[in-house]
Coordinates of C-alpha atoms in Angstrom, one line a residue:
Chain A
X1 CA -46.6 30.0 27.2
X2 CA -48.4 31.1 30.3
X3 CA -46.5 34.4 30.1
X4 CA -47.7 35.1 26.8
X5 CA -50.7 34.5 27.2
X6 CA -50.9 37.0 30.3
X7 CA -49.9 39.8 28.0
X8 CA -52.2 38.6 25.5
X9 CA -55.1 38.8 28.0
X10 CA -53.8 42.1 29.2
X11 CA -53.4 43.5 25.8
X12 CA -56.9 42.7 25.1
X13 CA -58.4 44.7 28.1
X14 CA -56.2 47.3 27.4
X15 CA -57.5 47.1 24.2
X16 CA -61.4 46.8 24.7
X17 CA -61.1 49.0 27.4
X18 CA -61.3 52.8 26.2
X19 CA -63.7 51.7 23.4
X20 CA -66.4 51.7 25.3
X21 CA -65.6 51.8 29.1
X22 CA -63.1 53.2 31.4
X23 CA -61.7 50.6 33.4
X24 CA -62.3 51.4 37.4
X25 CA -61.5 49.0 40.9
X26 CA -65.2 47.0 41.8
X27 CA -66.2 49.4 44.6
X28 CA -65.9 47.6 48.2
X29 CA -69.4 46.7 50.0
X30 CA -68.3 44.5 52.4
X31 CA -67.3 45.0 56.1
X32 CA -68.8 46.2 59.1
X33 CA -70.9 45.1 61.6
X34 CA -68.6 43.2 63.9
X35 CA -67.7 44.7 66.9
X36 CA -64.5 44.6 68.1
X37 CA -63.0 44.8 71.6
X38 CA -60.7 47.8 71.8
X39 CA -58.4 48.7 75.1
X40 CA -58.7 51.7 77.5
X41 CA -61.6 53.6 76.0
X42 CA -64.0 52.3 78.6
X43 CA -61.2 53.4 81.4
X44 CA -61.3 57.0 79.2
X45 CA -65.0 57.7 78.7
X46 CA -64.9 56.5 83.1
X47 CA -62.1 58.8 84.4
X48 CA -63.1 61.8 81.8
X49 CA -67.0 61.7 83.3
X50 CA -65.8 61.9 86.5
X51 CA -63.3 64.6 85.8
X52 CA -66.1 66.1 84.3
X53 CA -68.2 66.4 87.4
X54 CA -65.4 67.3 89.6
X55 CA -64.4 70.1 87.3
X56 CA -68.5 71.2 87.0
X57 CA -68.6 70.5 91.3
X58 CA -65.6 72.5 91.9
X59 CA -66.8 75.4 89.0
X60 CA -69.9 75.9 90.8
X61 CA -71.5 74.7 87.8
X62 CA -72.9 71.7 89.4
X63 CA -74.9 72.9 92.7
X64 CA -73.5 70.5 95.5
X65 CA -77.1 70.8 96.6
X66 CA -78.2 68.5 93.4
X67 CA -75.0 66.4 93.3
X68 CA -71.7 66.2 95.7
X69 CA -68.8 66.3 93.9
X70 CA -67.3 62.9 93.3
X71 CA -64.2 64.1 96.0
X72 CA -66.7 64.2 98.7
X73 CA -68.1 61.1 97.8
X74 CA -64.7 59.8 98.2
X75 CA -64.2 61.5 101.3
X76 CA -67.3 59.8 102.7
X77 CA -66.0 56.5 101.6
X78 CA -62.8 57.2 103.7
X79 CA -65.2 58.0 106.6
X80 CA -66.6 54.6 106.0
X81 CA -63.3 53.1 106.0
X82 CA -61.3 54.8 108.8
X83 CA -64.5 53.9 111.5
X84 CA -64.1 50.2 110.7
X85 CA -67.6 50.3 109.2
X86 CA -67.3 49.5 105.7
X87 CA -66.5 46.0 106.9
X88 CA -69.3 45.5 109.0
X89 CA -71.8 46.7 106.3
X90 CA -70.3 44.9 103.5
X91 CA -70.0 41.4 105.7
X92 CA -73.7 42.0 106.6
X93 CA -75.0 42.5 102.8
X94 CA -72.2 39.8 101.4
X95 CA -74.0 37.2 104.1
X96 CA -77.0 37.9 103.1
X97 CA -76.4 38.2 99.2
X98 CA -74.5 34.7 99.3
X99 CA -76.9 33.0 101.1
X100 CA -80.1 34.0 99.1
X101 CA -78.6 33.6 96.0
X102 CA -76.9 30.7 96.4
X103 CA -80.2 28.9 97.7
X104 CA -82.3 30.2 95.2
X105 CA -79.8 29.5 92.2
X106 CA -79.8 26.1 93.8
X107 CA -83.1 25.6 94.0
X108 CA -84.0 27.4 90.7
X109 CA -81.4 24.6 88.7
X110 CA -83.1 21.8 90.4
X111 CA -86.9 23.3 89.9
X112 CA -85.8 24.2 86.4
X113 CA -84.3 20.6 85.3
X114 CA -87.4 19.0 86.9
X115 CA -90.0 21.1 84.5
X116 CA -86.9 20.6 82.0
X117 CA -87.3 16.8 81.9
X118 CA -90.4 16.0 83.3
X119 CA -94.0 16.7 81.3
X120 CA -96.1 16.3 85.1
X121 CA -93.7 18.9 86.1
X122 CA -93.6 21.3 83.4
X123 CA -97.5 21.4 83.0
X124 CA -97.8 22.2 86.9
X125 CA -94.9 24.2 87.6
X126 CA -94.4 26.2 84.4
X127 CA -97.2 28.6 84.8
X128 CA -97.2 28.7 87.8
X129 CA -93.3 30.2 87.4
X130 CA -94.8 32.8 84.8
X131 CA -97.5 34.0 87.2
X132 CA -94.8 34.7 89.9
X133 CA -91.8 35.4 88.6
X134 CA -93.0 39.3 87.5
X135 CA -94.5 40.0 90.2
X136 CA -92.1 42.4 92.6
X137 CA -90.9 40.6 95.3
X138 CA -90.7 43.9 96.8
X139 CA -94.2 44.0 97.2
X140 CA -94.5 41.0 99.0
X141 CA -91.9 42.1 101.7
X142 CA -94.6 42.6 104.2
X143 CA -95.8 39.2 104.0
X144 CA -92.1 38.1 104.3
X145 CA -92.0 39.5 107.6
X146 CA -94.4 37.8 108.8
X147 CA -93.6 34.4 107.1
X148 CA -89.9 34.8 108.3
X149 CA -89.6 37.5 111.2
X150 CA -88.1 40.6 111.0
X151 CA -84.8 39.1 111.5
X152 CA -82.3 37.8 108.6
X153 CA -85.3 35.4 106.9
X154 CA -87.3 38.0 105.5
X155 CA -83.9 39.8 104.0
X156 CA -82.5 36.3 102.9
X157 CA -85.9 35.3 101.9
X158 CA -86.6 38.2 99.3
X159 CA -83.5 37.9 97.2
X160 CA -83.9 33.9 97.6
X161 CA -87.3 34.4 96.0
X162 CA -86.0 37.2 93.4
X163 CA -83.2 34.8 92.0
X164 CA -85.0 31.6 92.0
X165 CA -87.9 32.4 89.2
X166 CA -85.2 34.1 86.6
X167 CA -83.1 30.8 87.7
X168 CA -85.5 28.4 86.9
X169 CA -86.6 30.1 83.6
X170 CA -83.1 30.2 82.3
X171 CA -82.6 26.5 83.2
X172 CA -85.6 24.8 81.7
X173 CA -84.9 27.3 78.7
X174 CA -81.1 25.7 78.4
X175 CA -82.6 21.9 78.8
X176 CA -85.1 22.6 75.7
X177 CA -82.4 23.7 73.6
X178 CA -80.2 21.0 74.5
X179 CA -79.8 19.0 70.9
X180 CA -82.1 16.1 70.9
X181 CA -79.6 14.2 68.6
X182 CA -77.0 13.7 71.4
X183 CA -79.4 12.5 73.7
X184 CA -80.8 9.9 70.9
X185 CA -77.1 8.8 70.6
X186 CA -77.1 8.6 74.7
X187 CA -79.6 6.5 74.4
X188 CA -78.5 4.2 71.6
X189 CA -75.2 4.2 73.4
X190 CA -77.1 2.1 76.2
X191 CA -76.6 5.0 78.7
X192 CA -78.7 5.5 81.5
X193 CA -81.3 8.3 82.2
X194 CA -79.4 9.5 84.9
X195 CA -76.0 9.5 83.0
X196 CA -78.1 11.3 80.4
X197 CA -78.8 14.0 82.3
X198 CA -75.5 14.2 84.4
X199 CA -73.3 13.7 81.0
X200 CA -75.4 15.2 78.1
X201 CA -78.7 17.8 79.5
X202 CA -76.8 18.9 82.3
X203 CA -73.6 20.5 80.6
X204 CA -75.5 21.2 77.3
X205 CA -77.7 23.5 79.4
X206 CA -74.6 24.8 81.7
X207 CA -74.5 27.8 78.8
X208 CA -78.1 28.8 79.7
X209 CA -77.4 28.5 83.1
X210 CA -74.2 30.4 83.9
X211 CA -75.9 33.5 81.8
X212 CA -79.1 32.8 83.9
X213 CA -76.8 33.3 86.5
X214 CA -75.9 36.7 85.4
X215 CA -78.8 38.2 85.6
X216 CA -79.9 36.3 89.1
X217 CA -76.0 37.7 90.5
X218 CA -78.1 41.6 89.4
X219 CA -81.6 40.7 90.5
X220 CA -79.5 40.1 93.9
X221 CA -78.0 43.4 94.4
X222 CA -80.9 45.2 93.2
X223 CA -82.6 43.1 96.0
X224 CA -80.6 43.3 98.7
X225 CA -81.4 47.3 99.2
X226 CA -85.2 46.3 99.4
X227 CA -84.8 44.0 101.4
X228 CA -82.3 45.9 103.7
X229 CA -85.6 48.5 104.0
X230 CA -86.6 45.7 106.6
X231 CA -84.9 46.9 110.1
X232 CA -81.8 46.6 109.1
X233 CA -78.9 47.9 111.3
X234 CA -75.9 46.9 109.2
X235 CA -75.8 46.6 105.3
X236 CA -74.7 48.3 102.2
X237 CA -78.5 48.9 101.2
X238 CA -79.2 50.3 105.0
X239 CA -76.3 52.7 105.1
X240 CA -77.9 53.4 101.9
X241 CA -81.2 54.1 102.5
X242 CA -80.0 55.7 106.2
X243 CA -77.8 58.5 104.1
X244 CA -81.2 59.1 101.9
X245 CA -83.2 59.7 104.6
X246 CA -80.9 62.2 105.9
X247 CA -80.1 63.6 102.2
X248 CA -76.4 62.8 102.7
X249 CA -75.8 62.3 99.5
X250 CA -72.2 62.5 99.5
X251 CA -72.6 59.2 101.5
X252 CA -75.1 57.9 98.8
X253 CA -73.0 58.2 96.4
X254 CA -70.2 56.1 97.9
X255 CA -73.0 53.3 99.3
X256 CA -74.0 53.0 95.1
X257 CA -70.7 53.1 94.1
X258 CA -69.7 50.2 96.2
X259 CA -73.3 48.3 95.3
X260 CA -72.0 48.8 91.4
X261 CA -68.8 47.6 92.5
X262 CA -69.9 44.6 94.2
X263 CA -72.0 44.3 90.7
X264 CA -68.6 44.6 88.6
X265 CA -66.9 42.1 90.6
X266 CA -69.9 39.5 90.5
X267 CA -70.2 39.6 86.7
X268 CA -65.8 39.4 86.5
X269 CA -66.2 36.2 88.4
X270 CA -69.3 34.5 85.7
X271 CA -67.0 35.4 83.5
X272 CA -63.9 33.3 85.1
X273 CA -66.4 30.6 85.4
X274 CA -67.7 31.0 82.0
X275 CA -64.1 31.2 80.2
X276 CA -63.3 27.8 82.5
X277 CA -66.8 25.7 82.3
X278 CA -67.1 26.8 78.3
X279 CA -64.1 26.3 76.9
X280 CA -65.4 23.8 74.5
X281 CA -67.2 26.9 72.7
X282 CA -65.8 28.6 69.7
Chain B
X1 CA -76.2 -12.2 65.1
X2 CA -78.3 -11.7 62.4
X3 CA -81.0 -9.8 62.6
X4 CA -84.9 -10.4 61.1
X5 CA -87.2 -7.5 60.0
X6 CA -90.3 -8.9 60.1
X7 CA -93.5 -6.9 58.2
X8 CA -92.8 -4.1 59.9
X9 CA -94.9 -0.8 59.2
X10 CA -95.2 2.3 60.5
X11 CA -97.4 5.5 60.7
X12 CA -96.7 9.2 62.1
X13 CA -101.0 9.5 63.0
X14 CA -102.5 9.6 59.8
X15 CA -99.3 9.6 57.9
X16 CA -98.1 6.0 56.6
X17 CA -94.1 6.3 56.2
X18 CA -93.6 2.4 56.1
X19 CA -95.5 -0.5 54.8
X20 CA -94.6 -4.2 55.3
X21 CA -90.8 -4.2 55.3
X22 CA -89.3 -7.7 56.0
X23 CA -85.4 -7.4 55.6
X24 CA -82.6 -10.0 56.6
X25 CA -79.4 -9.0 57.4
X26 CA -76.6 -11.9 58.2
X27 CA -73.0 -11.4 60.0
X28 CA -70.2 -9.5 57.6
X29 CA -73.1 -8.3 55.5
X30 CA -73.3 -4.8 54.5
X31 CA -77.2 -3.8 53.6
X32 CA -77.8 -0.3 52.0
X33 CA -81.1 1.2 52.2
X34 CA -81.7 3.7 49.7
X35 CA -84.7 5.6 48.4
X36 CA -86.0 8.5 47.2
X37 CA -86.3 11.4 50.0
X38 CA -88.6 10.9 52.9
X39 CA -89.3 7.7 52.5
X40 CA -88.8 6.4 55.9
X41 CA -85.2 5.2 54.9
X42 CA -84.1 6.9 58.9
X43 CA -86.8 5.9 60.5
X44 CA -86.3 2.4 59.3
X45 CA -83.0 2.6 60.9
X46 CA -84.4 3.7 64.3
X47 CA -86.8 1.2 64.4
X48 CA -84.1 -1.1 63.8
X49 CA -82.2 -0.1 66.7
X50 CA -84.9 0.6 69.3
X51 CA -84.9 4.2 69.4
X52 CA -88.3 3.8 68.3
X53 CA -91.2 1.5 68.1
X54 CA -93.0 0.8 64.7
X55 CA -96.6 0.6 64.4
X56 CA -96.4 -3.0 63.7
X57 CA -94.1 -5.6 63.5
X58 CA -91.1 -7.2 64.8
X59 CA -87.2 -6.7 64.4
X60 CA -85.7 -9.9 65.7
X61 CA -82.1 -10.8 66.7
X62 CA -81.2 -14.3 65.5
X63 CA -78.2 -16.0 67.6
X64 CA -76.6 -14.8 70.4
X65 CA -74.6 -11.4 70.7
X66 CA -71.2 -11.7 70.7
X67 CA -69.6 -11.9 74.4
X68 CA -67.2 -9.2 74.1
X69 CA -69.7 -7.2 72.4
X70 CA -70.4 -4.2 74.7
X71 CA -73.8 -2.7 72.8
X72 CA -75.0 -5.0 70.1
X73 CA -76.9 -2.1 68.0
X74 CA -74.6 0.7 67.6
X75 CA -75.3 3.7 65.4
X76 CA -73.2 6.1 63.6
X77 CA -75.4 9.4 62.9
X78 CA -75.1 11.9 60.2
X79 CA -74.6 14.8 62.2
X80 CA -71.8 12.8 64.0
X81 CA -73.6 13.4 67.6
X82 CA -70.1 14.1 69.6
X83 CA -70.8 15.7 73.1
X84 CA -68.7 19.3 72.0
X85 CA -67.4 19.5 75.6
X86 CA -65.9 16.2 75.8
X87 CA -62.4 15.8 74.1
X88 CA -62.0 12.6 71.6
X89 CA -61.1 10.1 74.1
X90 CA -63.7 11.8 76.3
X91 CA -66.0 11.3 73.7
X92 CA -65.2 7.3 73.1
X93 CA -64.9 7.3 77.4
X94 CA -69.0 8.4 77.3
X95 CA -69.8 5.3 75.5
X96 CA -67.7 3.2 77.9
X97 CA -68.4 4.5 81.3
X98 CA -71.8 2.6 81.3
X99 CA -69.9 -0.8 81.4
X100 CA -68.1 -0.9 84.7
X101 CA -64.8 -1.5 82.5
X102 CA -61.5 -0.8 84.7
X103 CA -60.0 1.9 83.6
X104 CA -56.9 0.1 82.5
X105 CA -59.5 -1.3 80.3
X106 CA -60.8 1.5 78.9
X107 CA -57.8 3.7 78.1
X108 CA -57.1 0.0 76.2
X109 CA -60.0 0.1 74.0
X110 CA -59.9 3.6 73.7
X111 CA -55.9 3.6 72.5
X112 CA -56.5 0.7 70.3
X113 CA -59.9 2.0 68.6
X114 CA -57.8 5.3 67.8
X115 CA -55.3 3.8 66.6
X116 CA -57.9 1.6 64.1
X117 CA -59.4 4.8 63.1
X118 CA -55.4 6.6 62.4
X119 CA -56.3 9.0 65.2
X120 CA -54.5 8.7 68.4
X121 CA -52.8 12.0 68.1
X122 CA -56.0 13.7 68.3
X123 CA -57.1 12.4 71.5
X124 CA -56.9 15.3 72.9
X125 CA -58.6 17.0 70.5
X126 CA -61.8 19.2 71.3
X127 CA -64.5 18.3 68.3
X128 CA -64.9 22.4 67.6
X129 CA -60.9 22.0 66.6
X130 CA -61.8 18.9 64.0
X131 CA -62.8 19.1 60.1
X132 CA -66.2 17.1 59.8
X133 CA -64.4 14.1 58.4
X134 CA -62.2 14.1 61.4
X135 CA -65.4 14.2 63.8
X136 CA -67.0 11.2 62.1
X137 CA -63.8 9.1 62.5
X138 CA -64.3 9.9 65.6
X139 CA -68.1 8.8 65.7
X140 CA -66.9 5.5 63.8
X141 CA -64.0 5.1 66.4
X142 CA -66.7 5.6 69.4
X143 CA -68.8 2.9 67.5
X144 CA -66.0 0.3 67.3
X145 CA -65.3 0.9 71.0
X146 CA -68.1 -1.1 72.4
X147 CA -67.8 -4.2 69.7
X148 CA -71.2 -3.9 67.5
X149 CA -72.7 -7.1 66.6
X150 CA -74.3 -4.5 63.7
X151 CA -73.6 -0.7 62.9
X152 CA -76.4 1.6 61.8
X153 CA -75.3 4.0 60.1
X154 CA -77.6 6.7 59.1
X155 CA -76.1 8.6 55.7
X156 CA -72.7 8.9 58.0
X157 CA -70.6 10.5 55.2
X158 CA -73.6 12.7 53.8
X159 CA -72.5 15.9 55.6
X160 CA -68.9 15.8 54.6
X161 CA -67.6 17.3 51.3
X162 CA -67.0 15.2 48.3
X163 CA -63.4 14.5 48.8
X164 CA -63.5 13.7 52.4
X165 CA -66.2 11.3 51.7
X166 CA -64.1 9.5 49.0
X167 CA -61.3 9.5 51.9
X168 CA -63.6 7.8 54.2
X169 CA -65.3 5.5 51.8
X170 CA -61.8 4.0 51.6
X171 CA -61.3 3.7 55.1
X172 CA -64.5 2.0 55.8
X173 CA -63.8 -0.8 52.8
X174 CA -60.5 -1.4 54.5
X175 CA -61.8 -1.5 57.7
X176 CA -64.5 -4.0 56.3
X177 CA -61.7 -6.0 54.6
X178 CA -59.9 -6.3 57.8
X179 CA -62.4 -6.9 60.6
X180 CA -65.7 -7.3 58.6
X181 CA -68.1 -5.5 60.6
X182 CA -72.2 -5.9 60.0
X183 CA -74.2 -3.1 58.9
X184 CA -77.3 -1.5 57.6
X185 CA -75.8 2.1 55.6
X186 CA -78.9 4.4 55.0
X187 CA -78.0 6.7 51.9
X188 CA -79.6 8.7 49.1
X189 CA -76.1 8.5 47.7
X190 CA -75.9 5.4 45.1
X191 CA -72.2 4.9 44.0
X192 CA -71.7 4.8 48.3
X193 CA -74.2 2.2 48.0
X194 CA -72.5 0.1 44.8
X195 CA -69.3 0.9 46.4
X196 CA -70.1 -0.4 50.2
X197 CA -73.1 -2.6 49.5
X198 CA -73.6 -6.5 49.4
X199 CA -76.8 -5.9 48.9
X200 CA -79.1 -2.9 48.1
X201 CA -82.2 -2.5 49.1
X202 CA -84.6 0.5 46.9
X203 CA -87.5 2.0 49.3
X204 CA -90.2 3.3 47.1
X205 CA -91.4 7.0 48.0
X206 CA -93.7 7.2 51.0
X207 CA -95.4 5.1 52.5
X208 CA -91.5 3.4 52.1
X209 CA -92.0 -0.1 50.6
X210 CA -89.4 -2.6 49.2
X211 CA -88.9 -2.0 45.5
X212 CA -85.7 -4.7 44.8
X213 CA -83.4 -5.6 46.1
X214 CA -80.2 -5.8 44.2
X215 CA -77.1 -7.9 45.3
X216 CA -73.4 -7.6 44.0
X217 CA -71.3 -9.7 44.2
X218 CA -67.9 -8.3 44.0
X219 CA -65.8 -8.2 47.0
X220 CA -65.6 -4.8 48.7
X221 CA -61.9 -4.5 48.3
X222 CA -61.5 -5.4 44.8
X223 CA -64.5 -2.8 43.7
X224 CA -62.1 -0.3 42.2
X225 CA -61.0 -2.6 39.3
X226 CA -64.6 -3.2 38.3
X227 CA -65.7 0.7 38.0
X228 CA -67.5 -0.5 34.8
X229 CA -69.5 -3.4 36.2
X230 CA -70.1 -0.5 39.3
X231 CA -71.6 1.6 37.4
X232 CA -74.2 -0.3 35.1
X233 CA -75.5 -1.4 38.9
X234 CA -75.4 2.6 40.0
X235 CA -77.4 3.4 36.7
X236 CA -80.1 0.5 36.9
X237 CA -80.5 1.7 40.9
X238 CA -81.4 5.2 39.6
X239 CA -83.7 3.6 36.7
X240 CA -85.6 2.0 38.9
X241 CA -86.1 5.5 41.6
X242 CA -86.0 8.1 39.0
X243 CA -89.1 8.5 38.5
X244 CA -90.3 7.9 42.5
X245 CA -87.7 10.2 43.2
X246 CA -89.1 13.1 40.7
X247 CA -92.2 12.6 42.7
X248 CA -91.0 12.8 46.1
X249 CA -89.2 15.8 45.3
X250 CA -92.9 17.5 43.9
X251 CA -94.8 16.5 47.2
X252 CA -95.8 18.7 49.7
X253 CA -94.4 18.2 52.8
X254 CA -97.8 18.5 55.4
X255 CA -99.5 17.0 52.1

């Protein structure tokens, strides 16, 4: 019965069909626009750039005056290594990194939940946040020196200040867009405003946060050269700014190329945290 | 407990969304509230259970609450409200935690109000991995948990597809016909109210006023047999809003 009337159906088409129109597959419009992840092209465009510039260094078709091949840069880095100072640098900027950014984070959740849940605090604190947070905290380093010394304060102080604002902003930004409903049902649940914000804001924001934290872990690194510019003897941003001074850029090079680094494995470890805190998102 | 509306309006500034409701409810009643929308029919509801104040007037609770009864005015919410980063027992745990309950105690009530709602192999569960009738069993478990004296439920099955909500309408009329549970169902949907109700109450459009209200009589569990007698109530409820209903729908919204 069904069979027949499939044929029958068919027949029809077939028979309708070169009366008037030629039968042809609807065209396909669909598709696109949904990027996918795909392995070891990043590694390729990496390794063939540098190739690249080796080749163009070694050619002569780069002038090592305007850029040192990436082998000398290497060789520099090996200088670093063999005379034990990589270690002292790098513990000198990691100290001072940590320690600013994880006060300032700190500081910039608790500042950010207070103008989060609070109108007194939002209406004096918020613009007060705007008016500071654009302005260059590498312009206030003078008056960090005197505020803090010429010691570590004024280098912990700068990237303390330069991850706090972006902290804060990124935190009261989660609390607003945590969904009212849930803390309506909190409260019709009998819950507590401190269970309230330790069960319900505090995780619903944790998104806004950890990606606040992101850009604070960048503002950091970016910092931590500036703020090096202040007498310092040891530091990624000082050996830095030393080999710039002395146009050795071979060693410039290397001192970025561990700064990026340092970057690379910052934003690796948000993402740990992320994939472990969020795991409750699709 | 029963609990006493008494003249209660209420106003958003200039806006009137309420006028004068006075409402009993009494114990292993099931009051539906339905009207056309915006009439206030939510807001009712969270005046009822404190979430917020009305302009004027009173809700009352008559008797005492129940001494087992962990948070007399519990509400069920149409977007189901589950924290997403809690699992289900996680979920039913949140409304617990408040109590100072033992946690022998709690995994207790958790295990037994999952098994009332058929799901204790999802306990586990995250919400993100549940179909949205799944999630509101789960809202309706977390309910249960703390004992009610009254549910309010606010259009709980209105976000769910039509079969799931013919799934759960069952569940809830055998869960009244076992334990008998008080509550006031908001709805715009009337055969959920003819199917659920012992009484109906009709909101007229804003400023929400009582219109009738409409009592049936048949018990909840033998509602199936009487589909004809169901539906003569279902089509004098939409008689009677019809028309307030086509005028709702042609109001502006900042009018």
């Amino acid at each position: 019965m069904d069979k027949a009337a499939t044929t029958q159906t068919t027949k029809s088409i077939q028979n309708n069909a070169p009366d008037n129109f030629s039968a042809r597959p609807v065209p396909f419009r669909g598709g696109g626009f949904q990027p996918k992840p795909i392995r070891g092209v990043a590694p390729f465009v990496f390794i063939g750039l540098i190739a690249f510039w080796e080749f163009g260094s070694q050619t002569g078709f780069i002038s090592s005056l305007v850029l040192p091949a990436p082998s000398e840069a290497f060789q520099a880095f090996r200088e670093l290594i063999e005379s034990g100072m990589l270690l002292i640098h790098l513990s000198a900027s990691m100290q001072r990194l940590l320690i600013g950014w994880i006060c300032g984070t700190t500081l910039g959740i608790i500042v950010g939940l207070m103008i989060g849940l609070s109108s007194i605090a939002r209406a004096g604190l918020s613009p007060l946040v705007s008016a500071i947070f654009p302005i260059p905290k590498i312009a206030l380093l003078p008056l960090f020196i005197i505020w803090f010394g010429i010691g570590e304060g004024s280098k912990v102080a700068t990237i303390l200040f330069g991850t706090f604002f972006p902290t804060v902003i990124t935190t009261y930004g989660g609390v607003d867009n945590v969904d009212r409903n849930l803390i309506r049902m909190g409260q019709s649940f009998g819950l507590s405003w401190s269970s309230i914000v330790k069960k319900i804001i505090f995780p619903g924001a944790l998104p806004a946060i950890l990606s606040g934290c992101r850009i604070s872990g960048s503002i950091a690194i970016i910092l931590l050269v500036a703020a090096e510019m202040i007498g310092a003897e040891f530091g990624i941003g000082a050996y830095i700014l030393l080999a710039g001074s002395l146009f050795a850029t071979d060693q410039l090079i290397a001192g970025v190329a561990i700064l990026s680094t340092m970057g690379l494995c910052f934003a690796w470890l948000i993402g740990r945290a992320e994939k472990y805190f969020l795991n409750w998102r699709t | 407990m029963d609990l006493h509306l008494e003249a209660i309006s209420h106003d958003y500034g200039d806006l009137s969304v309420l006028k004068n409701i006075s409402l009993d409810i009494h114990h292993k009643e099931i009051v539906c509230i339905v009207g056309p929308s915006g009439c206030g029919k939510s807001t009712l509801l969270r005046i009822i259970g404190g979430l917020e104040l009305p302009t004027a007037g009173n809700v009352l609770q008559l008797g005492n609450v129940p001494a087992d009864t962990l948070n007399p005015l519990t509400y069920i919410f149409q977007d189901f409200a589950l924290l997403p980063w809690r699992t289900v027992k996680g979920n039913i745990a949140l409304a617990l935690e408040e109590h100072g309950l033992s946690a022998a105690e709690m995994d207790a009530t958790i295990s037994d109000v999952l098994a009332r709602t058929k799901l204790s192999e999802f306990a586990d569960a995250l919400p993100r991995q549940l179909s949205g009738g799944m999630k509101q069993r789960v809202a309706i478990a977390r309910a249960l948990s703390v004992k009610p004296a009254i549910m309010l439920m606010d259009e709980p099955l209105s976000a769910l597809d039509s079969q799931t909500r013919e799934l759960l309408m069952d569940d809830l009329v055998d869960l009244w016909v076992r334990e008998g549970f008080t509550a006031f169902y908001v709805t715009h949907n009337l055969a959920e109210a003819v199917r659920l109700g012992h009484k109906i109450v009709v909101l007229s459009r804003r400023p929400g006023e009582i219109r009738d209200i409409v009592s049936i009589d048949i018990p909840l569990n033998e509602r199936s047999a009487f589909a004809h007698d169901l539906e003569t109530k279902q089509k004098q409820l939409w008689d009677m809003m019809r028309e307030e209903a086509l005028a709702a729908d042609q109001e502006l919204i900042d009018g």
